[in-house]
Amino acid sequence: MASVIIAGVGAYAPERILTNDDLAKMVDTSDEWIRTRSGIRERHIAAPDQACSDLALIAAQRALADAKVSASEVDLLIIATATPDYPLPSTACVVQHKLGVPPHATAFDIAAACSGFVYALEIAYGQLLTGRYKCALIIGSEKLSSITDWSDRTTCVLFGDGAGAAVLKKSDQDGIGIIGSDLGADGELAEYLYTPAGGSRCPASPKTVEEKGHFLRMKGKEIFKNAVRVMETVAREMVEQHHLSLDQINLVIPHQANVRIVEALAGNLGLPMDRFYVNIDRYGNTSSASIPLALDEARKAGKIKPGDYTLLVAFGAGFTYGSTLIRW
Ligand code: ACO
């Protein structure tokens, strides 16, 4: 049986770093509050002239180089983002052109917020298995600083900018690559985390700008509880479906929203924290970029070895959620 492997991974975070102390000069907060409540020390912020596609492009070039694949070989390009360059066209089309992916490729964006990367993985995995496509490039890229209200201390301390990418290919080797993938969504809770204006429900107007309707709004406590509950469920289900025990998972890469969410998840699953890859301290929450940024770092740090099982678990606005089980 054929499998789908992750042939290469790459990531990019913009140069500028905004520390907690910098934020304490902008809003009524402190390094101590942010660190103890979220685990974040600093985050990367894109330059004013850098858009989502610019971050995505660099991460994609690095993933292609890692996979030793040229852009001309890519026939499926998916970008997961909540902060596209434009409402239309898709950021995937912008990246297709800048990267030199041939026009016969399929290119589109998906909107699944923080779960976007595992959503893109599932779509690419399924499409490669059908034989319709040969080489997929999937990217999670976010300029969350562009939808953050920098005067609201309850949200602005949490988010950062960045991008991560992976190249997926079919392999003849059985039992490696993506072993399983599962997604879910619960739109009943859509307004727990959303940007109220700028879409068709509430188009941009002087009033929406005045009301700061284009910025992220969230119910932090409710998101926290749901994130822990849902990520525990999807992690358990994925491991059970594949007749494994949690103990056999060498590394869990969770969406990086809050280190306390990861600690609660680890406690509920009965796994030690050293089984979880955490880099939220240096990036904050980068939504769809958070899992591929962490995956890239974990690989470079030698935390993933041939034969290892890695479990990706995500949760985000929508609500959306999902998990991917990978064997290297
Ligand atoms: N600095 C100082 N004080 C603050 C700040 C701040 N930056 N933000 C809030 N406070 C205050 C509040 O006003 C509140 O004061 P009050 O008690 O006088 O009203 C107090 O601190 C406690 O606030 P809580 O909201 O209860 O703090 P909590 O411990 O719940 O932590 C947090 C808040 C960090 C937002 C947490 O709930 C969280 O991380 N939730 C998940 C949010 C999330 O992940 N969102 C990302 C998007 S979705 C996703 O990625 C999964």
Tab-separated table of C-alpha atoms and ligand atoms in Angstrom:
chain	number	residue	atom	x	y	z
A	1	MET	CA	0.000	0.000	0.000
A	2	ALA	CA	1.267	3.482	-0.827
A	3	SER	CA	1.708	6.101	1.839
A	4	VAL	CA	1.995	9.879	1.976
A	5	ILE	CA	5.149	11.247	3.554
A	6	ILE	CA	6.255	14.644	4.754
A	7	ALA	CA	9.282	15.099	2.498
A	8	GLY	CA	10.376	18.479	3.851
A	9	VAL	CA	9.486	21.187	6.361
A	10	GLY	CA	10.398	24.880	6.606
A	11	ALA	CA	9.430	27.906	8.656
A	12	TYR	CA	9.946	31.632	8.878
A	13	ALA	CA	9.378	34.217	11.601
A	14	PRO	CA	9.814	37.943	10.887
A	15	GLU	CA	12.888	39.679	12.259
A	16	ARG	CA	11.260	42.134	14.655
A	17	ILE	CA	10.744	40.799	18.173
A	18	LEU	CA	8.210	42.354	20.543
A	19	THR	CA	8.911	41.455	24.168
A	20	ASN	CA	6.519	41.464	27.105
A	21	ASP	CA	8.343	44.503	28.458
A	22	ASP	CA	7.711	46.284	25.139
A	23	LEU	CA	3.993	45.466	25.508
A	24	ALA	CA	3.968	46.768	29.084
A	25	LYS	CA	4.813	50.178	27.606
A	26	MET	CA	1.787	49.967	25.278
A	27	VAL	CA	-0.981	48.589	27.559
A	28	ASP	CA	-1.553	48.035	31.288
A	29	THR	CA	0.205	44.667	31.621
A	30	SER	CA	3.472	43.171	32.835
A	31	ASP	CA	6.018	40.554	31.821
A	32	GLU	CA	5.090	38.590	34.958
A	33	TRP	CA	1.342	38.513	34.108
A	34	ILE	CA	1.889	37.449	30.493
A	35	ARG	CA	4.485	34.789	31.345
A	36	THR	CA	2.540	33.217	34.186
A	37	ARG	CA	-0.887	33.306	32.428
A	38	SER	CA	0.253	32.250	28.951
A	39	GLY	CA	3.906	31.153	28.923
A	40	ILE	CA	4.747	33.800	26.307
A	41	ARG	CA	7.949	35.858	26.623
A	42	GLU	CA	8.112	37.409	23.158
A	43	ARG	CA	6.607	37.212	19.684
A	44	HIS	CA	7.718	38.097	16.137
A	45	ILE	CA	5.961	40.942	14.344
A	46	ALA	CA	5.970	41.358	10.562
A	47	ALA	CA	7.193	44.595	8.984
A	48	PRO	CA	4.460	46.924	7.668
A	49	ASP	CA	5.298	45.942	4.066
A	50	GLN	CA	5.265	42.187	4.801
A	51	ALA	CA	1.949	40.460	4.112
A	52	CYS	CA	0.822	36.879	4.671
A	53	SER	CA	2.162	35.759	1.270
A	54	ASP	CA	5.629	37.192	1.991
A	55	LEU	CA	5.948	35.122	5.162
A	56	ALA	CA	4.484	32.084	3.389
A	57	LEU	CA	6.928	32.426	0.492
A	58	ILE	CA	10.035	32.144	2.671
A	59	ALA	CA	8.655	29.206	4.685
A	60	ALA	CA	7.702	27.484	1.406
A	61	GLN	CA	11.155	28.015	-0.143
A	62	ARG	CA	12.746	26.502	2.966
A	63	ALA	CA	10.391	23.489	2.926
A	64	LEU	CA	11.074	22.878	-0.793
A	65	ALA	CA	14.845	23.076	-0.175
A	66	ASP	CA	14.502	20.650	2.747
A	67	ALA	CA	12.548	18.231	0.533
A	68	LYS	CA	14.956	18.768	-2.402
A	69	VAL	CA	11.945	19.510	-4.566
A	70	SER	CA	11.630	22.383	-7.032
A	71	ALA	CA	8.598	24.658	-7.201
A	72	SER	CA	7.933	23.351	-10.724
A	73	GLU	CA	7.106	19.919	-9.267
A	74	VAL	CA	4.313	21.224	-7.010
A	75	ASP	CA	0.843	20.496	-8.370
A	76	LEU	CA	-1.218	21.218	-5.244
A	77	LEU	CA	-0.705	24.369	-3.154
A	78	ILE	CA	-2.841	25.013	-0.082
A	79	ILE	CA	-2.504	27.948	2.298
A	80	ALA	CA	-4.225	27.907	5.656
A	81	THR	CA	-4.663	31.441	6.931
A	82	ALA	CA	-6.979	33.727	8.853
A	83	THR	CA	-5.042	36.781	7.642
A	84	PRO	CA	-4.892	36.541	3.823
A	85	ASP	CA	-3.242	39.290	1.749
A	86	TYR	CA	-6.684	40.186	0.322
A	87	PRO	CA	-10.287	39.022	0.820
A	88	LEU	CA	-9.854	37.911	-2.810
A	89	PRO	CA	-7.973	36.516	-4.657
A	90	SER	CA	-6.577	33.740	-2.500
A	91	THR	CA	-3.126	34.104	-0.964
A	92	ALA	CA	-2.328	30.709	-2.516
A	93	CYS	CA	-2.567	32.330	-5.978
A	94	VAL	CA	-0.204	35.126	-4.912
A	95	VAL	CA	2.303	32.567	-3.583
A	96	GLN	CA	1.886	30.322	-6.656
A	97	HIS	CA	3.072	33.184	-8.845
A	98	LYS	CA	5.880	34.442	-6.557
A	99	LEU	CA	7.220	30.950	-5.941
A	100	GLY	CA	7.098	29.810	-9.564
A	101	VAL	CA	4.624	26.976	-9.080
A	102	PRO	CA	3.309	26.140	-12.577
A	103	PRO	CA	-0.133	27.501	-13.522
A	104	HIS	CA	-1.526	23.998	-14.040
A	105	ALA	CA	-1.277	23.460	-10.266
A	106	THR	CA	-4.369	23.701	-8.055
A	107	ALA	CA	-4.001	26.565	-5.547
A	108	PHE	CA	-6.455	27.654	-2.876
A	109	ASP	CA	-6.773	28.961	0.695
A	110	ILE	CA	-8.610	27.361	3.565
A	111	ALA	CA	-10.087	29.113	6.583
A	112	ALA	CA	-9.849	26.881	9.631
A	113	ALA	CA	-8.021	29.320	11.945
A	114	CYS	CA	-5.575	27.629	14.344
A	115	SER	CA	-6.489	24.161	13.004
A	116	GLY	CA	-5.691	25.269	9.456
A	117	PHE	CA	-2.455	23.346	9.089
A	118	VAL	CA	-3.955	19.982	10.118
A	119	TYR	CA	-6.940	20.719	7.844
A	120	ALA	CA	-4.522	21.346	4.941
A	121	LEU	CA	-2.611	18.166	5.778
A	122	GLU	CA	-5.802	16.093	5.644
A	123	ILE	CA	-6.855	17.569	2.284
A	124	ALA	CA	-3.407	17.100	0.716
A	125	TYR	CA	-3.099	13.584	2.172
A	126	GLY	CA	-6.434	12.515	0.663
A	127	GLN	CA	-5.707	14.095	-2.716
A	128	LEU	CA	-2.241	12.515	-3.010
A	129	LEU	CA	-3.671	9.098	-2.133
A	130	THR	CA	-6.168	9.331	-5.009
A	131	GLY	CA	-3.244	9.698	-7.417
A	132	ARG	CA	-4.701	12.917	-8.834
A	133	TYR	CA	-1.739	14.947	-7.485
A	134	LYS	CA	1.927	14.073	-7.039
A	135	CYS	CA	3.446	16.799	-4.880
A	136	ALA	CA	1.633	19.039	-2.407
A	137	LEU	CA	2.930	22.159	-0.714
A	138	ILE	CA	0.926	23.176	2.332
A	139	ILE	CA	1.522	26.353	4.284
A	140	GLY	CA	0.195	27.903	7.483
A	141	SER	CA	0.903	31.635	7.394
A	142	GLU	CA	-0.371	34.458	9.580
A	143	LYS	CA	0.089	38.162	10.082
A	144	LEU	CA	-2.074	38.211	13.202
A	145	SER	CA	-0.585	41.577	14.148
A	146	SER	CA	-2.773	43.016	11.354
A	147	ILE	CA	-6.023	41.957	13.103
A	148	THR	CA	-4.884	42.580	16.690
A	149	ASP	CA	-6.243	45.498	18.698
A	150	TRP	CA	-3.000	46.833	20.158
A	151	SER	CA	-4.917	48.759	22.824
A	152	ASP	CA	-6.696	45.643	24.204
A	153	ARG	CA	-4.510	43.931	26.802
A	154	THR	CA	-6.746	40.852	26.946
A	155	THR	CA	-5.823	39.860	23.377
A	156	CYS	CA	-2.744	41.759	22.168
A	157	VAL	CA	-0.340	39.938	24.491
A	158	LEU	CA	-1.179	36.543	22.972
A	159	PHE	CA	-0.547	36.711	19.234
A	160	GLY	CA	2.416	36.781	16.856
A	161	ASP	CA	3.291	36.472	13.155
A	162	GLY	CA	4.986	33.626	11.299
A	163	ALA	CA	4.697	30.874	8.720
A	164	GLY	CA	5.455	27.177	8.394
A	165	ALA	CA	5.261	24.838	5.417
A	166	ALA	CA	5.510	21.172	4.480
A	167	VAL	CA	6.019	19.271	1.231
A	168	LEU	CA	3.996	16.068	0.906
A	169	LYS	CA	4.663	13.276	-1.562
A	170	LYS	CA	3.504	9.744	-2.167
A	171	SER	CA	5.879	6.952	-1.179
A	172	ASP	CA	5.941	3.237	-2.018
A	173	GLN	CA	7.115	2.450	1.479
A	174	ASP	CA	4.323	1.172	3.676
A	175	GLY	CA	3.774	2.124	7.333
A	176	ILE	CA	5.432	5.553	7.292
A	177	GLY	CA	4.223	9.096	6.742
A	178	ILE	CA	0.695	10.106	7.622
A	179	ILE	CA	-0.860	7.199	9.481
A	180	GLY	CA	-4.130	8.892	10.346
A	181	SER	CA	-5.925	12.200	10.204
A	182	ASP	CA	-9.182	13.329	11.714
A	183	LEU	CA	-10.944	16.704	11.714
A	184	GLY	CA	-13.989	18.256	13.328
A	185	ALA	CA	-15.908	21.515	13.664
A	186	ASP	CA	-18.529	23.001	15.984
A	187	GLY	CA	-19.954	26.240	14.625
A	188	GLU	CA	-22.247	26.719	17.617
A	189	LEU	CA	-19.292	28.367	19.342
A	190	ALA	CA	-18.262	30.517	16.349
A	191	GLU	CA	-18.610	33.844	18.164
A	192	TYR	CA	-16.274	32.844	21.005
A	193	LEU	CA	-13.415	33.886	18.758
A	194	TYR	CA	-14.068	36.030	15.697
A	195	THR	CA	-13.568	39.297	13.857
A	196	PRO	CA	-17.042	40.863	13.729
A	197	ALA	CA	-16.564	43.186	10.731
A	198	GLY	CA	-15.087	43.141	7.259
A	199	GLY	CA	-17.120	40.206	5.940
A	200	SER	CA	-20.523	40.121	4.254
A	201	ARG	CA	-22.427	40.269	7.574
A	202	CYS	CA	-20.899	43.567	8.508
A	203	PRO	CA	-18.985	45.111	5.588
A	204	ALA	CA	-16.239	47.637	6.233
A	205	SER	CA	-17.507	51.170	6.901
A	206	PRO	CA	-16.324	54.200	8.906
A	207	LYS	CA	-18.532	52.858	11.765
A	208	THR	CA	-16.888	49.398	11.795
A	209	VAL	CA	-13.462	51.031	11.848
A	210	GLU	CA	-14.499	53.326	14.698
A	211	GLU	CA	-15.860	50.317	16.634
A	212	LYS	CA	-12.660	48.325	15.967
A	213	GLY	CA	-14.758	45.605	14.398
A	214	HIS	CA	-11.887	44.376	12.221
A	215	PHE	CA	-9.911	43.126	15.195
A	216	LEU	CA	-10.022	39.743	16.916
A	217	ARG	CA	-12.488	39.344	19.783
A	218	MET	CA	-12.452	36.323	22.054
A	219	LYS	CA	-13.848	34.766	25.197
A	220	GLY	CA	-10.512	33.594	26.606
A	221	LYS	CA	-11.719	31.437	29.487
A	222	GLU	CA	-14.282	29.523	27.392
A	223	ILE	CA	-11.720	28.926	24.639
A	224	PHE	CA	-9.254	27.638	27.206
A	225	LYS	CA	-11.673	25.039	28.629
A	226	ASN	CA	-12.882	23.856	25.226
A	227	ALA	CA	-9.331	23.642	23.854
A	228	VAL	CA	-8.199	21.329	26.667
A	229	ARG	CA	-11.315	19.121	26.444
A	230	VAL	CA	-11.352	18.779	22.646
A	231	MET	CA	-7.600	18.276	22.191
A	232	GLU	CA	-7.650	15.515	24.825
A	233	THR	CA	-10.537	13.778	23.022
A	234	VAL	CA	-8.975	13.951	19.540
A	235	ALA	CA	-5.583	12.792	20.831
A	236	ARG	CA	-7.115	9.768	22.582
A	237	GLU	CA	-9.325	8.886	19.610
A	238	MET	CA	-6.465	9.043	17.113
A	239	VAL	CA	-4.202	6.826	19.205
A	240	GLU	CA	-7.002	4.293	19.862
A	241	GLN	CA	-8.047	4.170	16.185
A	242	HIS	CA	-4.526	3.076	15.310
A	243	HIS	CA	-4.223	0.534	18.129
A	244	LEU	CA	-1.463	2.434	19.844
A	245	SER	CA	-1.115	3.591	23.434
A	246	LEU	CA	-0.374	7.198	24.351
A	247	ASP	CA	2.931	5.938	25.716
A	248	GLN	CA	4.039	5.038	22.199
A	249	ILE	CA	3.746	8.640	20.998
A	250	ASN	CA	7.279	10.027	21.033
A	251	LEU	CA	6.285	13.659	20.582
A	252	VAL	CA	3.016	15.583	20.686
A	253	ILE	CA	3.020	18.895	18.815
A	254	PRO	CA	-0.030	20.812	20.011
A	255	HIS	CA	-1.288	24.121	18.694
A	256	GLN	CA	0.604	26.744	20.690
A	257	ALA	CA	-2.105	28.939	22.233
A	258	ASN	CA	-1.155	28.964	25.907
A	259	VAL	CA	1.388	26.845	27.795
A	260	ARG	CA	-1.243	26.280	30.511
A	261	ILE	CA	-3.514	24.677	27.876
A	262	VAL	CA	-0.639	22.326	26.974
A	263	GLU	CA	0.086	21.576	30.644
A	264	ALA	CA	-3.579	20.790	31.303
A	265	LEU	CA	-3.668	18.565	28.206
A	266	ALA	CA	-0.505	16.729	29.315
A	267	GLY	CA	-1.993	16.212	32.795
A	268	ASN	CA	-5.286	14.867	31.411
A	269	LEU	CA	-3.478	12.504	29.031
A	270	GLY	CA	-1.118	11.377	31.803
A	271	LEU	CA	1.973	12.267	29.755
A	272	PRO	CA	5.035	14.207	30.978
A	273	MET	CA	5.582	17.706	29.575
A	274	ASP	CA	8.844	16.633	27.916
A	275	ARG	CA	6.709	14.610	25.471
A	276	PHE	CA	5.201	17.914	24.195
A	277	TYR	CA	7.001	20.360	21.942
A	278	VAL	CA	6.460	23.892	23.209
A	279	ASN	CA	7.844	27.072	21.647
A	280	ILE	CA	5.051	29.509	22.516
A	281	ASP	CA	7.514	31.369	24.765
A	282	ARG	CA	9.269	32.743	21.636
A	283	TYR	CA	6.412	33.066	19.142
A	284	GLY	CA	3.105	33.536	20.966
A	285	ASN	CA	0.039	32.143	19.235
A	286	THR	CA	0.630	32.201	15.471
A	287	SER	CA	-2.621	30.356	14.615
A	288	SER	CA	-2.219	28.153	11.508
A	289	ALA	CA	1.570	28.704	11.547
A	290	SER	CA	2.050	27.426	15.085
A	291	ILE	CA	2.162	23.665	14.396
A	292	PRO	CA	4.475	23.793	11.348
A	293	LEU	CA	6.763	26.313	13.134
A	294	ALA	CA	7.016	23.886	16.059
A	295	LEU	CA	7.410	20.860	13.763
A	296	ASP	CA	10.293	22.532	11.937
A	297	GLU	CA	12.040	23.422	15.195
A	298	ALA	CA	11.492	19.974	16.704
A	299	ARG	CA	13.034	18.284	13.651
A	300	LYS	CA	16.007	20.643	13.642
A	301	ALA	CA	16.499	20.072	17.374
A	302	GLY	CA	16.770	16.308	16.717
A	303	LYS	CA	13.567	15.554	18.634
A	304	ILE	CA	12.130	13.470	15.787
A	305	LYS	CA	13.907	10.278	14.698
A	306	PRO	CA	13.160	7.641	12.053
A	307	GLY	CA	10.463	5.285	13.326
A	308	ASP	CA	9.083	7.840	15.807
A	309	TYR	CA	5.394	8.586	16.156
A	310	THR	CA	4.461	12.293	16.214
A	311	LEU	CA	0.938	13.439	17.017
A	312	LEU	CA	-0.235	16.886	15.904
A	313	VAL	CA	-3.271	18.234	17.776
A	314	ALA	CA	-5.047	21.453	16.946
A	315	PHE	CA	-7.921	23.570	18.126
A	316	GLY	CA	-9.036	26.956	16.844
A	317	ALA	CA	-11.741	29.437	15.951
A	318	GLY	CA	-14.831	27.997	14.346
A	319	PHE	CA	-14.475	25.986	16.495
A	320	THR	CA	-12.333	23.700	14.423
A	321	TYR	CA	-10.157	20.895	15.663
A	322	GLY	CA	-8.173	17.957	14.419
A	323	SER	CA	-5.241	15.623	14.804
A	324	THR	CA	-2.667	14.013	12.530
A	325	LEU	CA	-0.615	10.935	13.393
A	326	ILE	CA	2.740	10.705	11.597
A	327	ARG	CA	5.379	7.965	11.575
A	328	TRP	CA	8.824	9.076	10.374
B	1	ACO	N1	-2.274	41.998	31.692
B	1	ACO	C1	-2.717	42.151	32.952
B	1	ACO	N2	-3.957	41.786	33.344
B	1	ACO	C2	-4.757	41.252	32.419
B	1	ACO	C3	-4.356	41.058	31.089
B	1	ACO	C4	-3.069	41.459	30.736
B	1	ACO	N3	-2.564	41.319	29.499
B	1	ACO	N4	-5.355	40.466	30.397
B	1	ACO	C5	-6.364	40.292	31.272
B	1	ACO	N5	-6.009	40.775	32.491
B	1	ACO	C6	-6.783	40.793	33.713
B	1	ACO	C7	-8.256	40.669	33.455
B	1	ACO	O1	-8.807	41.929	33.162
B	1	ACO	C8	-8.758	40.079	34.749
B	1	ACO	O2	-8.893	41.114	35.690
B	1	ACO	P1	-10.176	41.147	36.676
B	1	ACO	O3	-10.083	39.893	37.453
B	1	ACO	O4	-9.960	42.393	37.441
B	1	ACO	O5	-11.351	41.179	35.750
B	1	ACO	C9	-7.595	39.196	35.211
B	1	ACO	O6	-6.448	39.644	34.478
B	1	ACO	C10	-7.805	37.731	34.936
B	1	ACO	O7	-8.226	37.577	33.602
B	1	ACO	P2	-8.687	36.205	33.077
B	1	ACO	O8	-9.280	36.385	31.700
B	1	ACO	O9	-9.502	35.501	34.104
B	1	ACO	O10	-7.282	35.447	32.954
B	1	ACO	P3	-7.020	33.967	32.580
B	1	ACO	O11	-6.224	33.330	33.632
B	1	ACO	O12	-8.256	33.275	32.065
B	1	ACO	O13	-6.039	34.110	31.323
B	1	ACO	C11	-6.025	34.114	28.932
B	1	ACO	C12	-6.492	34.818	30.166
B	1	ACO	C13	-4.496	34.141	28.897
B	1	ACO	C14	-6.565	34.850	27.723
B	1	ACO	C15	-6.507	32.661	28.932
B	1	ACO	O14	-7.873	32.603	29.261
B	1	ACO	C16	-6.269	31.975	27.613
B	1	ACO	O15	-5.155	31.784	27.181
B	1	ACO	N6	-7.330	31.527	26.963
B	1	ACO	C17	-7.199	30.899	25.659
B	1	ACO	C18	-7.199	31.970	24.639
B	1	ACO	C19	-6.682	31.495	23.337
B	1	ACO	O16	-6.001	30.524	23.228
B	1	ACO	N7	-6.987	32.244	22.314
B	1	ACO	C20	-6.352	32.022	21.098
B	1	ACO	C21	-7.199	31.797	20.003
B	1	ACO	S1	-7.888	30.231	19.817
B	1	ACO	C22	-6.747	29.205	19.821
B	1	ACO	O17	-5.690	29.472	19.389
B	1	ACO	C23	-7.059	27.994	20.474
